[in-house]
Coordinates of C-alpha atoms and ligand atoms in Angstrom, one line a residue:
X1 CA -7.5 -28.2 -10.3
X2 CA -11.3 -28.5 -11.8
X3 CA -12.4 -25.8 -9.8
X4 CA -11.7 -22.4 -7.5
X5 CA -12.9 -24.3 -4.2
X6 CA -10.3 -27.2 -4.8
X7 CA -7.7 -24.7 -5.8
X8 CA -8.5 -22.5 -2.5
X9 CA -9.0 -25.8 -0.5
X10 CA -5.1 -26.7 -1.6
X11 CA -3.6 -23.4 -0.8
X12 CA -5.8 -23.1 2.9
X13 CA -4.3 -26.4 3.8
X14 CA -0.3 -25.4 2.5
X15 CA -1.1 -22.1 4.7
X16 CA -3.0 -22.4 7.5
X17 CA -3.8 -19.7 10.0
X18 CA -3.3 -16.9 7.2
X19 CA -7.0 -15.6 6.6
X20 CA -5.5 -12.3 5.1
X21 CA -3.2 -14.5 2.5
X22 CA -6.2 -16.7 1.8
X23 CA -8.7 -13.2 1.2
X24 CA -6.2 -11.7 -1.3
X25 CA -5.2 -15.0 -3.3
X26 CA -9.5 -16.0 -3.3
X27 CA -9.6 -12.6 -4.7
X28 CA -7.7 -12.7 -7.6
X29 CA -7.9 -16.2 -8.1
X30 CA -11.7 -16.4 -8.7
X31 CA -11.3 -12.8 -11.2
X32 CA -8.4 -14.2 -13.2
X33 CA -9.8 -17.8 -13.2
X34 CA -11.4 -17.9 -17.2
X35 CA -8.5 -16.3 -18.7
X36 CA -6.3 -18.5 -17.0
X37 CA -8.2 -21.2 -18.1
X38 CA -8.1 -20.2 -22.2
X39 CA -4.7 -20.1 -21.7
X40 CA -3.6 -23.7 -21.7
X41 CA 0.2 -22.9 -22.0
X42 CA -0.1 -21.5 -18.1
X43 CA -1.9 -24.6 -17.6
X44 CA -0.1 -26.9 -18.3
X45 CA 3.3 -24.5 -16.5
X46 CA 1.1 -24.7 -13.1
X47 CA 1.5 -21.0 -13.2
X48 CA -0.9 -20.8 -10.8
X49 CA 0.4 -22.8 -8.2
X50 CA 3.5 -21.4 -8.5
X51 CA 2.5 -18.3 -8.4
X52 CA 0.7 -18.5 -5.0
X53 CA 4.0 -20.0 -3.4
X54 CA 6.1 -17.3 -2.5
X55 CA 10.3 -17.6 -3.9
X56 CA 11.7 -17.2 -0.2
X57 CA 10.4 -16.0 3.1
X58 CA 13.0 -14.9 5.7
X59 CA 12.2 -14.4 9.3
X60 CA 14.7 -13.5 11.7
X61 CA 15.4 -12.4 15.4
X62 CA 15.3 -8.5 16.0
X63 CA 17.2 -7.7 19.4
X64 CA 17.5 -4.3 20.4
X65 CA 18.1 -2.0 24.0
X66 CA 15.5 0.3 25.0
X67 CA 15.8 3.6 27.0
X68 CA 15.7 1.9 30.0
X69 CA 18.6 -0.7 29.8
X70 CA 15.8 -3.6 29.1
X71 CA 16.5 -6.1 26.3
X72 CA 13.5 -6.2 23.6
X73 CA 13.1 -9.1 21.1
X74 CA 11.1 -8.3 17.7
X75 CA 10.5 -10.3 14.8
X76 CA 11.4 -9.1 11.7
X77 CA 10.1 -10.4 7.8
X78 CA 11.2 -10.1 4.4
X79 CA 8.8 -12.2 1.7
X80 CA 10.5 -12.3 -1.9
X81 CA 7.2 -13.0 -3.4
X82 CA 8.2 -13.0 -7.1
X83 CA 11.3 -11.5 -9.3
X84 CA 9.3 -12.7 -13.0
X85 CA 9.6 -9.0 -14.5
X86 CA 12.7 -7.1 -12.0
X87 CA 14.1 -7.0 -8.5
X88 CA 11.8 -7.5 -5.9
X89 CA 10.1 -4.0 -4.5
X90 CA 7.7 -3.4 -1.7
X91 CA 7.7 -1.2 1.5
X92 CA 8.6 -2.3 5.2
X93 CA 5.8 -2.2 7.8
X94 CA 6.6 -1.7 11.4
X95 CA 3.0 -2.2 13.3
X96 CA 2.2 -5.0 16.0
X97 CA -0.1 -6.6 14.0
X98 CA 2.5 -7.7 11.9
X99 CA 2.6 -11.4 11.2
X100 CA 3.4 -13.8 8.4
X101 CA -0.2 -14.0 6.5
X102 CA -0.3 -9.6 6.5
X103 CA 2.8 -9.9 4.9
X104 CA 2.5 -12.4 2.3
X105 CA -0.9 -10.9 1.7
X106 CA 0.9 -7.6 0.5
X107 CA 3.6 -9.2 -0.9
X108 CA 1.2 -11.4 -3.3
X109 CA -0.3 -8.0 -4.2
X110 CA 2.3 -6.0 -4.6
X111 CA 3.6 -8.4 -7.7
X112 CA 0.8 -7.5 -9.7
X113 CA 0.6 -3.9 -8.4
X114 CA 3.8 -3.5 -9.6
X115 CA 3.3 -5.7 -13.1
X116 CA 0.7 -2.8 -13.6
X117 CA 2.7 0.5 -13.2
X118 CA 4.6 -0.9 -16.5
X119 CA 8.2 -0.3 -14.6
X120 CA 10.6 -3.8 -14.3
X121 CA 9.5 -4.8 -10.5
X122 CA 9.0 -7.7 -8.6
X123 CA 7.2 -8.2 -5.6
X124 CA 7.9 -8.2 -1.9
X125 CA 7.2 -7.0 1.5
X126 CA 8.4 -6.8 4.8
X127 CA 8.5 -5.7 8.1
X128 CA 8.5 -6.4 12.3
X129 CA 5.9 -6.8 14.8
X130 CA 7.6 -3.7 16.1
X131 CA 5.2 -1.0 17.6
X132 CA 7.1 2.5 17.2
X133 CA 4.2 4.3 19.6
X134 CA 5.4 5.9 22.8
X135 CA 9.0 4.9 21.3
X136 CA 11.9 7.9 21.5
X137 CA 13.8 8.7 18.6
X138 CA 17.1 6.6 19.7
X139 CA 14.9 3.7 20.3
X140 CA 13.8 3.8 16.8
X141 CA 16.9 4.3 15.4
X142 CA 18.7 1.4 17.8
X143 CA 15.8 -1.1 16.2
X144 CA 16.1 0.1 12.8
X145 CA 20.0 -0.9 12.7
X146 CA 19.3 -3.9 14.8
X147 CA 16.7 -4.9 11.8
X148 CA 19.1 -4.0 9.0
X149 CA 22.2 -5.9 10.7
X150 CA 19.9 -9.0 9.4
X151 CA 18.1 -7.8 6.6
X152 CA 21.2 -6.0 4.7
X153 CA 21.9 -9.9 3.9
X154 CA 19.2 -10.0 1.8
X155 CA 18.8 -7.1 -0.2
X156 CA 20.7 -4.9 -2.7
X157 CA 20.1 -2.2 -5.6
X158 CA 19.4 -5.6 -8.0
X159 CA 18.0 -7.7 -5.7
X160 CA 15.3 -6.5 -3.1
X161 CA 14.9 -2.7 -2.7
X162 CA 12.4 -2.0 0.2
X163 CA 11.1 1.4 1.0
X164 CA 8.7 2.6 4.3
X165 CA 4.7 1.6 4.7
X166 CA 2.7 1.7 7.7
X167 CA 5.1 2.9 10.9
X168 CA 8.1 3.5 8.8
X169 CA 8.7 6.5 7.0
X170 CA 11.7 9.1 6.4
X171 CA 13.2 9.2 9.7
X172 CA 13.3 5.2 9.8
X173 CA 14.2 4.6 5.8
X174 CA 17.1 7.1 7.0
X175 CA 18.3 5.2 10.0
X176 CA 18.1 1.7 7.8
X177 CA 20.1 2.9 4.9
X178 CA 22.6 5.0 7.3
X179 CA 23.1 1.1 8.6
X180 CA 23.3 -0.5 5.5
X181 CA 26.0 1.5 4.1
X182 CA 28.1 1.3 6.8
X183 CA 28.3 -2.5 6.6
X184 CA 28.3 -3.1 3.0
X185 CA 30.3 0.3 2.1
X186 CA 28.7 1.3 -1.0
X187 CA 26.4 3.8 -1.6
X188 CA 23.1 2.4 -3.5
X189 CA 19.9 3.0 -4.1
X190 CA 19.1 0.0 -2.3
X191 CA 15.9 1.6 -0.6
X192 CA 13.5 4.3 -1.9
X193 CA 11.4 6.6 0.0
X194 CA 15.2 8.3 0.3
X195 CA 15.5 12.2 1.8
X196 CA 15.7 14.3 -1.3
X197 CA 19.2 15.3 -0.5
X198 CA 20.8 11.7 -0.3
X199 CA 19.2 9.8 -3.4
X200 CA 15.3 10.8 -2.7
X201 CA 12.8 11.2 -5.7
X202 CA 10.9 14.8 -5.5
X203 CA 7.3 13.4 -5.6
X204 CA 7.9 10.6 -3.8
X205 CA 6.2 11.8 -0.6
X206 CA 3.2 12.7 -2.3
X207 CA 3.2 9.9 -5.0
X208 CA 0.2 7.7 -3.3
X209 CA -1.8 9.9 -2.3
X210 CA -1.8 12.0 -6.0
X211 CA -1.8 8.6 -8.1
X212 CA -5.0 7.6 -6.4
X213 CA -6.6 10.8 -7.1
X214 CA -5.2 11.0 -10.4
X215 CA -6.7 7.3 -10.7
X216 CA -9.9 8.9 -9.5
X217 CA -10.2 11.6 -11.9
X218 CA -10.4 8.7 -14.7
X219 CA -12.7 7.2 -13.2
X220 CA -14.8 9.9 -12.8
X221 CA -14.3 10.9 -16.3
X222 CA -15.8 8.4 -17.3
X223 CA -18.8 8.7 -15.7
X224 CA -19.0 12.9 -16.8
X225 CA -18.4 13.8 -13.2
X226 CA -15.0 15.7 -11.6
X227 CA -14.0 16.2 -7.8
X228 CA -14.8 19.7 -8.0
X229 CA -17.2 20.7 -5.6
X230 CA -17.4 16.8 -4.1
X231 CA -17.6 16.2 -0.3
X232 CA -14.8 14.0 1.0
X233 CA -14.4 11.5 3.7
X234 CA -11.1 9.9 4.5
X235 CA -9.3 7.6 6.7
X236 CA -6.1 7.2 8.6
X237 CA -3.7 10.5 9.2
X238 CA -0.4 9.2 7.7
X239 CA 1.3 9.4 4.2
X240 CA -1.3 8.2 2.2
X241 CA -3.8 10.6 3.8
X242 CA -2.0 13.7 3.3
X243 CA -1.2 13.4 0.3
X244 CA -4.9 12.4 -0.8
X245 CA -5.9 15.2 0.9
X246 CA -3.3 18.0 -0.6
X247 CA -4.2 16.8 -4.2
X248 CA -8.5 17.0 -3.4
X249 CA -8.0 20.6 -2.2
X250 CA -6.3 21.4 -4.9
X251 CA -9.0 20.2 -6.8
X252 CA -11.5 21.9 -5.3
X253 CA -13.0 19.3 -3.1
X254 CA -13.7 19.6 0.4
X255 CA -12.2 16.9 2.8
X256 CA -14.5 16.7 6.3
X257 CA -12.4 13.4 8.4
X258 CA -9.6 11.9 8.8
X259 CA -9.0 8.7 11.7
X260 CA -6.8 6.9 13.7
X261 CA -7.0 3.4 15.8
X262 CA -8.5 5.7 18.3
X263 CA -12.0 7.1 16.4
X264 CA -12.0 9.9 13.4
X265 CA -12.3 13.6 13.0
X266 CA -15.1 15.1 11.4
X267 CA -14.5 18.8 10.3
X268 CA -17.1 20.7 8.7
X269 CA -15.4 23.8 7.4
X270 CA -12.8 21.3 5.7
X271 CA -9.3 20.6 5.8
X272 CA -7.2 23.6 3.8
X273 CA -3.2 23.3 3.8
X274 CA -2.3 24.6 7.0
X275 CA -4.4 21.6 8.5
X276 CA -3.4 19.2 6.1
X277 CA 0.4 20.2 7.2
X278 CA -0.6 19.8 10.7
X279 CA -0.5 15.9 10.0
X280 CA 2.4 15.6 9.4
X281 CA 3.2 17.1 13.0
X282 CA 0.8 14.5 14.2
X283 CA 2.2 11.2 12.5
X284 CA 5.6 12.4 13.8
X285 CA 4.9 12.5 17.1
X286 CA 4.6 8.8 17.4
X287 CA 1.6 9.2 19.5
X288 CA -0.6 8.3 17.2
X289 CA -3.9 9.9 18.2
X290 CA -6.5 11.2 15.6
X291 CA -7.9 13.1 18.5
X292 CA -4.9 15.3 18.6
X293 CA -6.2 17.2 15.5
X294 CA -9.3 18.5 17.8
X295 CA -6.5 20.2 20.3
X296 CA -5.6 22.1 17.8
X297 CA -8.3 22.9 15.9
X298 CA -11.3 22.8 18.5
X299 CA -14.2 23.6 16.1
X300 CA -13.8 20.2 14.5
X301 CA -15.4 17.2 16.1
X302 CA -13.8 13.7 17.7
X303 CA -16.0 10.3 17.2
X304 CA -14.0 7.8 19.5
X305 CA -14.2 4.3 18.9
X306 CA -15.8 5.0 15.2
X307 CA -15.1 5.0 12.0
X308 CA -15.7 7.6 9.2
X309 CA -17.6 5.3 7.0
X310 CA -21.4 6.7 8.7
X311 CA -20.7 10.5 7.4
X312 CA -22.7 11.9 4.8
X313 CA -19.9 12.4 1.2
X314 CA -19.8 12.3 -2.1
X315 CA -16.7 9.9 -2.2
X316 CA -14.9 7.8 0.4
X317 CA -10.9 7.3 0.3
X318 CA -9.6 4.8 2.2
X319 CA -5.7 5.4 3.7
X320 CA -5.4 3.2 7.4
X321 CA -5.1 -0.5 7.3
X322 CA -6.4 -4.0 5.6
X323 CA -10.1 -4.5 5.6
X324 CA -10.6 -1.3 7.4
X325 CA -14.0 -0.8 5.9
X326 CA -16.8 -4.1 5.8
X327 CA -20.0 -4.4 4.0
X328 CA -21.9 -2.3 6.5
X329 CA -19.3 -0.1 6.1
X330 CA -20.1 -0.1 2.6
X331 CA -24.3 -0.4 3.2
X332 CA -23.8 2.9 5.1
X333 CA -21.8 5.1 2.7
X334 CA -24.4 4.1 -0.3
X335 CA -27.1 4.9 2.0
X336 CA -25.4 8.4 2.2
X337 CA -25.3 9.0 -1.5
X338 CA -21.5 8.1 -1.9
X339 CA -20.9 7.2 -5.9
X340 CA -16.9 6.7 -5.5
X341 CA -14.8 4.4 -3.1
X342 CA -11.5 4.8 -3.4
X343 CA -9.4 1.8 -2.0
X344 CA -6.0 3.7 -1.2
X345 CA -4.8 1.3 1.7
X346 CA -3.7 -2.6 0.9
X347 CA -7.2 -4.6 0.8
X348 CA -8.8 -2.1 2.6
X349 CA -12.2 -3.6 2.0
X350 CA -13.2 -6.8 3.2
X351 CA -14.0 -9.0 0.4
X352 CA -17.7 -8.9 0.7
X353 CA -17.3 -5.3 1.0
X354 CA -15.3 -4.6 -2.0
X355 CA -18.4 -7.2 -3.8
X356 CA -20.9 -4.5 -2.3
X357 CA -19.1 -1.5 -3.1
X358 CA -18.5 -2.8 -7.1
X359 CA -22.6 -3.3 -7.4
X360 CA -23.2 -0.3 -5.3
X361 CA -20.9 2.9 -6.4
X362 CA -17.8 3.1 -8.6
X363 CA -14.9 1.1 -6.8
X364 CA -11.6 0.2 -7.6
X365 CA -9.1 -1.8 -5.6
X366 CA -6.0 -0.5 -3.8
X367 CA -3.5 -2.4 -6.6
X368 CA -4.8 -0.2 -8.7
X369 CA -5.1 2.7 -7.3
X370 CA -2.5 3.5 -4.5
X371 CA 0.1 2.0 -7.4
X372 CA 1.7 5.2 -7.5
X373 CA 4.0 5.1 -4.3
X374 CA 5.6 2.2 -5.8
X375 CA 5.7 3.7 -9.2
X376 CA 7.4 6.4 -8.4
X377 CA 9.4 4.4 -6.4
X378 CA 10.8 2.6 -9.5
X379 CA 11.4 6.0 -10.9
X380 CA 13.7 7.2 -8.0
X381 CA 15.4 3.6 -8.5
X382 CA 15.7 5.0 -12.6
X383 CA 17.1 8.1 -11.2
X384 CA 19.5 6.4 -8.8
X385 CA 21.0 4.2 -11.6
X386 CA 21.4 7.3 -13.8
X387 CA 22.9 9.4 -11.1
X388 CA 20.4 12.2 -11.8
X389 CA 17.5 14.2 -10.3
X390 CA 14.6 14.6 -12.5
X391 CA 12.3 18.2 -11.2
X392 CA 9.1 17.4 -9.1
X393 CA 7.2 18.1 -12.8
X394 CA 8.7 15.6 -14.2
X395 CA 8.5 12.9 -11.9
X396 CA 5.0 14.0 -11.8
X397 CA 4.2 13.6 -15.3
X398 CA 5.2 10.5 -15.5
X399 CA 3.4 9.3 -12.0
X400 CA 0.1 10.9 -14.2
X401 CA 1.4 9.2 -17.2
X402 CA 1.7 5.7 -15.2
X403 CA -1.7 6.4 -13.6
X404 CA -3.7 6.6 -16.8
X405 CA -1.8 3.7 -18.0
X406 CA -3.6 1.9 -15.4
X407 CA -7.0 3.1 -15.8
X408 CA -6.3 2.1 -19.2
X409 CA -5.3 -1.6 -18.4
X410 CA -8.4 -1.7 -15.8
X411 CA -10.9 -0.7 -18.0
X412 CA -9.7 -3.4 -21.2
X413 CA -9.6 -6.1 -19.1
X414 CA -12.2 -5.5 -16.5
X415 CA -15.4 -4.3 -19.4
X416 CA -18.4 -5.8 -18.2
X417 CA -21.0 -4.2 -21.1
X418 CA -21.1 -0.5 -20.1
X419 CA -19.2 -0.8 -16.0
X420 CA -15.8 -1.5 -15.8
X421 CA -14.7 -4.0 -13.3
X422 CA -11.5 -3.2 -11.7
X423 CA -11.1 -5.5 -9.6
X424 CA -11.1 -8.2 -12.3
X425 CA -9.5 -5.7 -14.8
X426 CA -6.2 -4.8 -12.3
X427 CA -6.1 -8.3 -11.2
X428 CA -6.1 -9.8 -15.0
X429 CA -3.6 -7.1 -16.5
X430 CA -1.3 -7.9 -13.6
X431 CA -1.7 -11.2 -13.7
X432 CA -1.2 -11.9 -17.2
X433 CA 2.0 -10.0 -17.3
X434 CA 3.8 -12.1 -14.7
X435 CA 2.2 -15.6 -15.4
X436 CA 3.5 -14.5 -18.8
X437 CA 7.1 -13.7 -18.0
X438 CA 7.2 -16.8 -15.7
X439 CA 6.0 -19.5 -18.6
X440 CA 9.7 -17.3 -20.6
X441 CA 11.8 -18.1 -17.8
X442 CA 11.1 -21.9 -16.8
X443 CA 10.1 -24.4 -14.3
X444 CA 12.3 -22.0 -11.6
Ligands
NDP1 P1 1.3 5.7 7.9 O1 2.0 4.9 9.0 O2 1.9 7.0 7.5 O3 -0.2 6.0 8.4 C1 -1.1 5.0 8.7 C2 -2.1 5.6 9.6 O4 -3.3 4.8 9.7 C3 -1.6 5.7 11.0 O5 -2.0 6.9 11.5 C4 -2.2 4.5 11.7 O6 -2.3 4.7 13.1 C5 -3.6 4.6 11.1 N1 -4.3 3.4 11.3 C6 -3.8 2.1 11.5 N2 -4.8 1.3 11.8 C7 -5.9 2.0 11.7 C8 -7.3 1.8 11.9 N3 -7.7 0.5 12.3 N4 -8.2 2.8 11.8 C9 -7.8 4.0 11.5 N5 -6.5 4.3 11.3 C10 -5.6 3.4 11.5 O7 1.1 4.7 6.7 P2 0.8 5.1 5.2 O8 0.0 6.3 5.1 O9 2.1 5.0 4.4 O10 -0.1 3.9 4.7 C11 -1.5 3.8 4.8 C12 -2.0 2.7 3.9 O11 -1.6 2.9 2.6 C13 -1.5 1.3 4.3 O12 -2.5 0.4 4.1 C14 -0.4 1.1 3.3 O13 -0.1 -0.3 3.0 C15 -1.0 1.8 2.1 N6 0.0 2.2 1.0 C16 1.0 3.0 1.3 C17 1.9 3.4 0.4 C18 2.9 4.4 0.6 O14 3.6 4.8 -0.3 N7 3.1 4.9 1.9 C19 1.8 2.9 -1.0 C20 0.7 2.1 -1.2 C21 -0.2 1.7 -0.2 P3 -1.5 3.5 14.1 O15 -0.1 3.5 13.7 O16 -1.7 4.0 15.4 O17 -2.2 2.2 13.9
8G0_2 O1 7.8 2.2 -2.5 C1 7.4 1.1 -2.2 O2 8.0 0.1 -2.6 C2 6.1 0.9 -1.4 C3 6.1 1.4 -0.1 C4 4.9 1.3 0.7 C5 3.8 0.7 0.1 C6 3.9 0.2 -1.2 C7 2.7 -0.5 -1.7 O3 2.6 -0.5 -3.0 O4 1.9 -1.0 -1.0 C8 5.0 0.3 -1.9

């Protein structure tokens, strides 16, 4: 291929209709694109047009009976993206907007995220069209064994381990493994994201949210500046935002939103623990409102239909959904003084966004940065294979430990003079190490 348009040109036309797949491959196709090129051994392999082909994608028929007698049919997805460097490992996402190019598009990421942690993971990612809002508790659990009747097939401890992501979290990640044990009768760590009492990793819960801000904290070091004292605006209310937002208060900073499909929450005193609990209430009531937080605490304020991106902070973390924040997003925020963007959600900036934010503030991408879910993932996976419990401190140690590691591989391979591009330095490390382990294995 002579050059990025005729390489883009080739994999538009092999996928059509996937403007998500297209976004993330375009991105790291046109940052890894010189270093590819001095390499003439990956060349010459076609590296990169095997590496944009996923191994297998699996879609299957999700039946299932809901309260009311009625029949329902779902969809349901598993993408082996790539097993170069370990099993492949990726969450499960259960949200209607589920199709084919979201999950390829995470899948395709999620190889180099994992390359980066330094743990022996492949890539993959799954999930169903399935919309768990409004849903009771045995509807959830009668689709989550109707989805693992299928998927059990395809997995295994050295195969494919998922864990949750958007819409599936404890509760469902209990009701899938409760499934798959009773039909293959063994007890694995085939999934993490496990309750601590039945193969769990302490940490786990909190792992994205911490590893971002750890992720942060280099970043900011860099630049002489800590989170102390900084004014923080953040999106979603799930996992990833609770977490963020226990680590920041912690650190002294003071959290003002949090969002939902429905608008966000501004809240001027800022979020302490008690509030930052009160999500979790909120995510688990499968209603799914934002609003919900201003019931209960009325001095805070609801923008409907809005995002948080207009606010005045110091630093914006996302933690909803793909491209969740554009480049009048981005416009805004600078306008506003904001000198960090933190990408915690899966390409949560459009792509001219994530160009605008780079230029405009210090930016790094969610491979990167929300890489410590899935690191500590591969640590309960250690854990499970040794039969043991490490403490919370230790598991957290070594998510810090992985975290810097990253920063470390961002800021060798993304030095532009005195700025570090991390886009370009996550997406080369990543790259390099699978392109690398694929030219040792062979033409497979
Ligand atoms: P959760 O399901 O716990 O929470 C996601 C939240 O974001 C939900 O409240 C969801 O509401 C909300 N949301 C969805 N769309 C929008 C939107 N357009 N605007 C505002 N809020 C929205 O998921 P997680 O917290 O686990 O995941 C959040 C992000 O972090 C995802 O992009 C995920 O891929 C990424 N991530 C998660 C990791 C993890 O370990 N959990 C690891 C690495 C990345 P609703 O359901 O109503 O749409
Ligand atoms: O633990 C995981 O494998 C996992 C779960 C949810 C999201 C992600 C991610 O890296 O996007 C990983």
């Amino acid at each position: 291929m002579k050059s990025i348009a005729e390489f883009m040109d080739m994999v538009k036309a092999r996928n059509p209709n996937e403007p998500e797949f297209h976004q993330a491959v375009h991105e790291v196709v046109e940052t890894i694109w010189d270093a590819y090129h001095a390499n003439p051994r990956m060349v010459k392999g076609k590296i990169l047009e095997r590496i944009v082909e996923p191994e297998r994608a699996i879609s299957f028929r999700v039946p299932w009976i809901d309260d009311k007698g009625e029949i329902q049919v779902n969809r349901g997805y598993r993408v082996q993206f790539n097993s170069a460097i370990g099993p492949y490992k990726g969450g499960l996402r259960f949200h209607p907007s589920v199709n084919l190019s979201i999950l390829k598009f995470l899948g395709f990421e999620q190889m180099f995220k994992n390359a980066l942690t330094t743990l022996p993971m492949g890539g993959g990612k799954g999930g169903s069209d399935f919309n768990p809002k409004g849903r009771s508790d045995n509807e959830i659990m009668r689709f989550c064994q109707s989805f693992m009747t299928e998927l059990y097939r395809h997995i295994g401890p050295d195969t494919d381990v998922p864990a949750g992501d958007i819409g599936v979290g404890g509760r469902e990640i209990g009701y899938m493994f409760g499934q798959y044990k009773r039909i293959v009768k063994e007890f694995t760590g085939v999934f993490t994201g496990k309750g601590a009492t039945w193969g769990g990793s302490l940490i786990r819960p909190e792992a994205t949210g911490y590893g971002a801000i750890y992720f942060g904290i280099d970043m900011l070091a860099r630049n002489n500046d800590s989170f102390k004292g900084k004014t923080i605006a953040l999106s979603g209310f799930g996992n990833v935002t609770w977490g963020s937002i226990k680590k920041l208060i912690e650190l002294g900073a003071k959290c003002v939103t949090i969002s939902g499909p429905d608008g966000y929450v501004y809240d001027e005193e800022g979020f302490n623990e008690e509030k930052c609990e009160y999500l979790l209430d909120m995510r688990a009531s499968c209603n799914d409102q934002a609003e919900d937080y201003v019931k209960k605490y009325p001095k805070a304020k609801f923008f409907a239909n809005t995002k948080p991106w207009g606010v005045k902070c110091d630093v914006a973390v996302l933690c909803a959904i793909q491209n969740e924040c554009n480049v009048d997003d981005v416009k805004k925020l600078a306008e506003n003084g904001c000198k960090l963007l933190l990408e915690v959600s899966n390409m949560g900036c459009t792509a001219d966004g994530a160009k605008l934010a780079h230029e405009k503030m210090l930016f790094a991408p969610g491979k990167a940065v929300n890489a410590g879910g899935v690191a500590v993932s591969g640590l309960e996976m250690t854990q499970n294979s040794e039969r043991l419990n490490w403490t919370a401190e230790e598991v957290d140690n070594k998510l810090k430990h992985i975290m810097h590691s990253i920063h470390d591989a961002c800021v060798k391979h993304g030095k532009e003079g005195e700025r570090i591009n991390y886009i370009k330095g996550a997406n080369v490390a990543g790259f390099m190490k699978v392109a690398s382990a694929m030219l040792d294995q062979g033409v497979v």
